[in-house]
PDB file of C-alpha atoms in Angstrom:
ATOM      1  CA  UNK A   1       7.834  -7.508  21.990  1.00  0.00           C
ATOM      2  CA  UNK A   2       8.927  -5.016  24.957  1.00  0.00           C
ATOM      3  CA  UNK A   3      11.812  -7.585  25.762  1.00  0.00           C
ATOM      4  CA  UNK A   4      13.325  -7.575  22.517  1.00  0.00           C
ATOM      5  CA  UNK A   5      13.457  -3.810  22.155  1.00  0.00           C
ATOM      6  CA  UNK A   6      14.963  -3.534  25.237  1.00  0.00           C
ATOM      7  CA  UNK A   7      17.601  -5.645  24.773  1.00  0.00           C
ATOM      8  CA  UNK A   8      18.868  -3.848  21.964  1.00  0.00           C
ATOM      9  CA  UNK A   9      19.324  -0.686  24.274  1.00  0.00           C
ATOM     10  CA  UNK A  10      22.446  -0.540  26.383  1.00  0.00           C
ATOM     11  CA  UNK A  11      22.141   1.528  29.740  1.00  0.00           C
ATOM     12  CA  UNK A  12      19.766   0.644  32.271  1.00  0.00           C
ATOM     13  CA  UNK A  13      18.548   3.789  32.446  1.00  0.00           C
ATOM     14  CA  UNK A  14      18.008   3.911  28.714  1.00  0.00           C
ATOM     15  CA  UNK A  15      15.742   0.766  28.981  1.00  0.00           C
ATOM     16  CA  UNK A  16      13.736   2.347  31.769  1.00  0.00           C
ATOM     17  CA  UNK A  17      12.754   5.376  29.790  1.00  0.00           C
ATOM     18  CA  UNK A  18      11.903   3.378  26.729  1.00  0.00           C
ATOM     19  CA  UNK A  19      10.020   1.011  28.871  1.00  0.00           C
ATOM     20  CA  UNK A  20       7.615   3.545  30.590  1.00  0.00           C
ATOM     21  CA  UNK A  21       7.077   4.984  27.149  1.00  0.00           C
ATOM     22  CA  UNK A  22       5.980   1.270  26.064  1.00  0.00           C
ATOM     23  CA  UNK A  23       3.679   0.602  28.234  1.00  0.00           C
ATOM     24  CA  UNK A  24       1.904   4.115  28.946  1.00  0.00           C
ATOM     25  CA  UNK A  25       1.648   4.877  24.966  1.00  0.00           C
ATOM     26  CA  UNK A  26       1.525   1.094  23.240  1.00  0.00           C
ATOM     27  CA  UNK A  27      -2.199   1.076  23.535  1.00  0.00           C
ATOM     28  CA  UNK A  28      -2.816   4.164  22.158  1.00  0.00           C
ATOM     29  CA  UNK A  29      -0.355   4.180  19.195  1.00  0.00           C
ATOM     30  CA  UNK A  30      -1.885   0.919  18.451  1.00  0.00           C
ATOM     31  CA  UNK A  31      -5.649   2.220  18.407  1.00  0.00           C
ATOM     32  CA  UNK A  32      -3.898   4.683  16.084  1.00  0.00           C
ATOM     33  CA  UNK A  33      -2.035   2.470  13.783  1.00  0.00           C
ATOM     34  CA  UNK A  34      -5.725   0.796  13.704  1.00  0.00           C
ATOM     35  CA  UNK A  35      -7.530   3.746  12.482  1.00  0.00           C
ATOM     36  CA  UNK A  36      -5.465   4.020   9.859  1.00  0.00           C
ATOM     37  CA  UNK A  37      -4.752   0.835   8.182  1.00  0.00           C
ATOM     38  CA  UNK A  38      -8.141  -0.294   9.795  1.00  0.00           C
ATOM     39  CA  UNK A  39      -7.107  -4.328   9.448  1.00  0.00           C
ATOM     40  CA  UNK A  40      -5.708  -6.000  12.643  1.00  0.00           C
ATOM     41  CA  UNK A  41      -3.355  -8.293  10.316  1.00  0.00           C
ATOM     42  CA  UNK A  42      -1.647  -5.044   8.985  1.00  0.00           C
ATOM     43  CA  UNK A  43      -1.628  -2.661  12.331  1.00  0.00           C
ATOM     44  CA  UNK A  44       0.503  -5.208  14.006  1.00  0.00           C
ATOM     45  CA  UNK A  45       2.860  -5.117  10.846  1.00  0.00           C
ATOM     46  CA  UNK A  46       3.094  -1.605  11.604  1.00  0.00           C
ATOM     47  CA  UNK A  47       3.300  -1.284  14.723  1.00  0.00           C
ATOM     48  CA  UNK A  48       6.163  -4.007  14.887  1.00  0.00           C
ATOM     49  CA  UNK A  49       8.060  -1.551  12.301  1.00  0.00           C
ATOM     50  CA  UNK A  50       7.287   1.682  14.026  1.00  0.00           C
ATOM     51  CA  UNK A  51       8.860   0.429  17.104  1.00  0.00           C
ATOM     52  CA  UNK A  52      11.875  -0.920  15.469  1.00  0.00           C
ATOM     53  CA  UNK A  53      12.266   2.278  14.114  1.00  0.00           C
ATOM     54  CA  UNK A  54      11.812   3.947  17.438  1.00  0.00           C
ATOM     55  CA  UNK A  55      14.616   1.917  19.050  1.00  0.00           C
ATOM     56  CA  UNK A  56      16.819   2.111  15.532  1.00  0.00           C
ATOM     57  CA  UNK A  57      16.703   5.719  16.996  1.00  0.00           C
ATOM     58  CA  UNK A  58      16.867   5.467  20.533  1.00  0.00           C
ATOM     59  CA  UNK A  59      19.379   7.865  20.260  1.00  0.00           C
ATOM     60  CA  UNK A  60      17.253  10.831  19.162  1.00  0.00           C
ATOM     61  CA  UNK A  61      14.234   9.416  20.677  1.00  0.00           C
ATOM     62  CA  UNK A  62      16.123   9.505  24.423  1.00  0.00           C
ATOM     63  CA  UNK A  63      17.422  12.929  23.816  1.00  0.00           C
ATOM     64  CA  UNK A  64      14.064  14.538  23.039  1.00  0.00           C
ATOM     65  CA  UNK A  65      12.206  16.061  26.340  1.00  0.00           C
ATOM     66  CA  UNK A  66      10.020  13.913  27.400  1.00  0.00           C
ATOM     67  CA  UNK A  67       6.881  15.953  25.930  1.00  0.00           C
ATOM     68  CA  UNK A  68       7.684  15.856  22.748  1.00  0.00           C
ATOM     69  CA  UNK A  69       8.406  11.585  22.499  1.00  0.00           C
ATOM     70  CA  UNK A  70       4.908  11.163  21.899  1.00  0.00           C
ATOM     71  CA  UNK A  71       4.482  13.119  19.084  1.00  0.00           C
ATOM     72  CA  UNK A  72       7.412  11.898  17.169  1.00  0.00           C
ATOM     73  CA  UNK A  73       6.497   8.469  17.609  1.00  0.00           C
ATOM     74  CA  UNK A  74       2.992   9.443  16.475  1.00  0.00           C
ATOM     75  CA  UNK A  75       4.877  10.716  13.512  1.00  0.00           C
ATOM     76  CA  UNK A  76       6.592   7.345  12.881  1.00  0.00           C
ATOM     77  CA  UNK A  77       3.394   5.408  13.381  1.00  0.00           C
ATOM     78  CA  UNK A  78       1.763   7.592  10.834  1.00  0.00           C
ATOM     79  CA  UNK A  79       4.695   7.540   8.558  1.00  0.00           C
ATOM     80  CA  UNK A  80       4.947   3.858   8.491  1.00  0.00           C
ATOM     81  CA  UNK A  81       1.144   3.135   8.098  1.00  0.00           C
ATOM     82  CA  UNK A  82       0.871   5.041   4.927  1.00  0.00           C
ATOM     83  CA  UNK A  83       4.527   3.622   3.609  1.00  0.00           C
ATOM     84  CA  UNK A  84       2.757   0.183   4.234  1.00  0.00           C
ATOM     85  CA  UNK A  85      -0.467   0.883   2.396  1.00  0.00           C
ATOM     86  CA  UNK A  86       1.517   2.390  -0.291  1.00  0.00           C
ATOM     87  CA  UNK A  87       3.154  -1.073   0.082  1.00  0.00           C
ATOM     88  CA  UNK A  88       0.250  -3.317  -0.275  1.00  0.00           C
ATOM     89  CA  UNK A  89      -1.393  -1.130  -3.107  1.00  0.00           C
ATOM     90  CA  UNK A  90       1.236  -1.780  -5.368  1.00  0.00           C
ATOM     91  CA  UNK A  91       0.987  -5.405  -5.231  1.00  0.00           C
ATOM     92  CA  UNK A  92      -1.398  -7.044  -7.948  1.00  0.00           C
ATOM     93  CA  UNK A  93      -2.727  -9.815  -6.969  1.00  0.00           C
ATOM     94  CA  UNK A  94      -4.074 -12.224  -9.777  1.00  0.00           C
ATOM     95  CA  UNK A  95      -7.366 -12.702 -10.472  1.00  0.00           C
ATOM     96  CA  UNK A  96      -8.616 -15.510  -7.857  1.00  0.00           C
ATOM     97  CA  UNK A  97     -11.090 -16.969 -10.589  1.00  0.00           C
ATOM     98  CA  UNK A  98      -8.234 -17.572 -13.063  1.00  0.00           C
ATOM     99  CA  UNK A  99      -7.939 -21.221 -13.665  1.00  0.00           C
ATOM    100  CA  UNK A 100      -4.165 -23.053 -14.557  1.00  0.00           C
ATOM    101  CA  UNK A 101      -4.966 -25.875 -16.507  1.00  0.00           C
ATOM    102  CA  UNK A 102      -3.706 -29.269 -15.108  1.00  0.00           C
ATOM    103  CA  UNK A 103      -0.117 -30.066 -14.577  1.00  0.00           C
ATOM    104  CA  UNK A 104       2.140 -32.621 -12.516  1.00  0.00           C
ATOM    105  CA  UNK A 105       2.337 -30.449  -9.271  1.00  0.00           C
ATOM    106  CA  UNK A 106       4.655 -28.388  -8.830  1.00  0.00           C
ATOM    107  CA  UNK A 107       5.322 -28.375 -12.515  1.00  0.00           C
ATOM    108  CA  UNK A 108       5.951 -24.660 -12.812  1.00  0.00           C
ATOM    109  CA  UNK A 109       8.171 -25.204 -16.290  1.00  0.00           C
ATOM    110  CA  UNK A 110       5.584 -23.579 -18.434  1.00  0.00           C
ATOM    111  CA  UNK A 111       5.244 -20.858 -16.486  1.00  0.00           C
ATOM    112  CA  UNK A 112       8.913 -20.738 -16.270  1.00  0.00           C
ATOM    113  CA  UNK A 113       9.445 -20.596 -19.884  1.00  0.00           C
ATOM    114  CA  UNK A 114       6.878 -17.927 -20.680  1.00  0.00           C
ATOM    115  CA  UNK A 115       8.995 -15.927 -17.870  1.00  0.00           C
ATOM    116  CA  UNK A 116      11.736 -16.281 -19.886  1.00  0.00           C
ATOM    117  CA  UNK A 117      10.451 -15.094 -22.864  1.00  0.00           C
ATOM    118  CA  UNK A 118       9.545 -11.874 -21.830  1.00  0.00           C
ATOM    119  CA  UNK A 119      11.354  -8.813 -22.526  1.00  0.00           C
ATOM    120  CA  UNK A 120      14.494  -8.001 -21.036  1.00  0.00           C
ATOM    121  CA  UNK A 121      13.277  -5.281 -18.091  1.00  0.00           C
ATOM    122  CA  UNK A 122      10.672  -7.515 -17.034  1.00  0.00           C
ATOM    123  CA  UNK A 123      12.056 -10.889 -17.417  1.00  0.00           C
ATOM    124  CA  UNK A 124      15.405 -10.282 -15.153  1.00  0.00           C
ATOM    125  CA  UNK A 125      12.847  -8.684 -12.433  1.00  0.00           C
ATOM    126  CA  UNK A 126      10.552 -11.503 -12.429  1.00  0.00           C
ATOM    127  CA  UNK A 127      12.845 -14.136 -12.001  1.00  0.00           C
ATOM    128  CA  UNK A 128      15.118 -13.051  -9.512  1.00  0.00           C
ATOM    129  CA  UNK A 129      11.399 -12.482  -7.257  1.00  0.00           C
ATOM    130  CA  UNK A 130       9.351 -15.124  -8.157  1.00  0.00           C
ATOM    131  CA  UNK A 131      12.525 -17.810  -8.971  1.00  0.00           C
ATOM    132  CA  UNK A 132      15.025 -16.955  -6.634  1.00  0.00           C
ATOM    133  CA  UNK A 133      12.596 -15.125  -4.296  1.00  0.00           C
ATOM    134  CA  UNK A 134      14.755 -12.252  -3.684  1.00  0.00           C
ATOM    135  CA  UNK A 135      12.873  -8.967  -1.874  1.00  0.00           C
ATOM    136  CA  UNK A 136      12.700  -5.878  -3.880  1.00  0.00           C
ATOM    137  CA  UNK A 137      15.488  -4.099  -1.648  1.00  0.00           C
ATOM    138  CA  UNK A 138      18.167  -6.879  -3.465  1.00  0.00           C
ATOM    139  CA  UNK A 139      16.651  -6.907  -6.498  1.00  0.00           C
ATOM    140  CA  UNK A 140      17.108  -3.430  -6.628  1.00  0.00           C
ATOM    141  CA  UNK A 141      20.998  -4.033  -5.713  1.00  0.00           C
ATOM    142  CA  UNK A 142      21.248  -6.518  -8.094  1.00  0.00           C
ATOM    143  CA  UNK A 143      20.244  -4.692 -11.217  1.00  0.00           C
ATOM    144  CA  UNK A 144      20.831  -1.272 -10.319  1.00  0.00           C
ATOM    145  CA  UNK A 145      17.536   0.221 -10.099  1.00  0.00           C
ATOM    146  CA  UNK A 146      15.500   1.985  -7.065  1.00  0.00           C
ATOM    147  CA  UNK A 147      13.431  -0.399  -5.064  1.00  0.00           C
ATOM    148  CA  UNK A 148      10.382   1.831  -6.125  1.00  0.00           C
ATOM    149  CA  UNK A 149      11.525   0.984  -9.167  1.00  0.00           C
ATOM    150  CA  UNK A 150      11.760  -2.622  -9.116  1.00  0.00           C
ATOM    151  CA  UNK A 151       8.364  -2.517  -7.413  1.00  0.00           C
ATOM    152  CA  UNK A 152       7.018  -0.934 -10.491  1.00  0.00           C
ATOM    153  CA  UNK A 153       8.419  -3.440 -12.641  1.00  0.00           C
ATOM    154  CA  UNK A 154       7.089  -5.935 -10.963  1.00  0.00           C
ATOM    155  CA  UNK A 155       3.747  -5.262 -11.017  1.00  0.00           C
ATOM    156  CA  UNK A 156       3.724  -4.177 -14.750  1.00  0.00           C
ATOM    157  CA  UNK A 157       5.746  -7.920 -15.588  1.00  0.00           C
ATOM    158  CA  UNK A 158       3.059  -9.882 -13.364  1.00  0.00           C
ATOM    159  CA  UNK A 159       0.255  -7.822 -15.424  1.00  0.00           C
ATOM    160  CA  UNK A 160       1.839  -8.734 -18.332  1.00  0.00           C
ATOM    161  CA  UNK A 161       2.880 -12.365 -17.378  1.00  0.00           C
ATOM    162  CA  UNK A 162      -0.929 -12.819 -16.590  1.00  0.00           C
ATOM    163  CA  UNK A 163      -2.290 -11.607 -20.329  1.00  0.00           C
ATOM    164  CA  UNK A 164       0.928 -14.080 -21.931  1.00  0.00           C
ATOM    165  CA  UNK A 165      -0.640 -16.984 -20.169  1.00  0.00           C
ATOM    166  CA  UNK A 166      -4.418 -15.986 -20.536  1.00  0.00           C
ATOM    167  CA  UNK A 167      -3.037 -16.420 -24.425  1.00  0.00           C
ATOM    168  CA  UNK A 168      -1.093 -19.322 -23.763  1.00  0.00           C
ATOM    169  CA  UNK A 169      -4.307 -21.116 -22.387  1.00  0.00           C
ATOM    170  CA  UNK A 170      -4.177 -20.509 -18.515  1.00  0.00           C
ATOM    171  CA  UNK A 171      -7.206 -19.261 -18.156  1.00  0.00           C
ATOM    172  CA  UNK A 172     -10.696 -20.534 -16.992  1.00  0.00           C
TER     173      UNK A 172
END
């Protein structure tokens, strides 16, 4: 991962600072990241992001003194960990023992057509996500809305979607 940052910074000198940073505070801001997400699958999500952010920054980030680097990228580390369980809480998963009754795989009409039917606010969301499998950031472009927004939506439609076709007769 160090070789990618670096490439993205221009001086030599620039990489060399950013370097030494890497490798003499990586394992700790990882630990870190750890203790507060506590899943390995997630902490490298956001540690990938926190040091994307870091070099999105270099500028700031190279003209800090050198004592106070650490804690602002402890600040970013922290900062993305909670925007990423935020993240993950938000998303409703369905319920794993719910049972679709047989279809042709891949035969998603059904489901397509009770997406359809919804109302308006939740129906436009919906498909561009699950249809088109557009991220919440262009959703949100698409249809006007904040991506918060959108992300609210969503998880109110699938909630919804989920009680249509427990009606419908997808269900156990």
């Amino acid at each position: 991962m160090l070789s990618m940052l670096l490439a993205v910074l221009e001086t030599p000198t620039e990489k060399a600072v950013f370097a030494q940073f890497y490798k003499t505070n990586h394992a700790n801001l990882h630990r870190y990241a750890f203790y507060l997400v506590k899943s390995p699958d997630h902490v490298e999500d956001v540690m990938q992001t926190a040091w994307l952010q870091c070099v999105r920054y270099a500028d700031r980030f190279l003209t800090l003194p050198a004592e106070k680097r650490l804690p602002w990228m402890i600040t970013i580390v922290k900062n993305t960990a909670f925007t990423h369980l935020r993240t993950i809480s938000r998303t409703v998963p369905l319920d794993p023992d719910w049972d679709v009754p047989a279809q042709e795989e891949g035969d998603v009409s059904g489901i397509v057509e009770v997406i359809r039917a919804m109302p308006e606010q939740y129906r436009t969301i919906l498909e561009l996500k699950f249809l088109f499998e557009l991220e919440d950031k262009e959703i949100a472009q698409r249809v006007g809305l904040t991506p918060s927004a959108v992300s609210t939506r969503i998880s109110r439609g699938r909630k919804l979607l989920q009680e249509i076709l427990r009606k419908e007769g997808y269900h156990e």
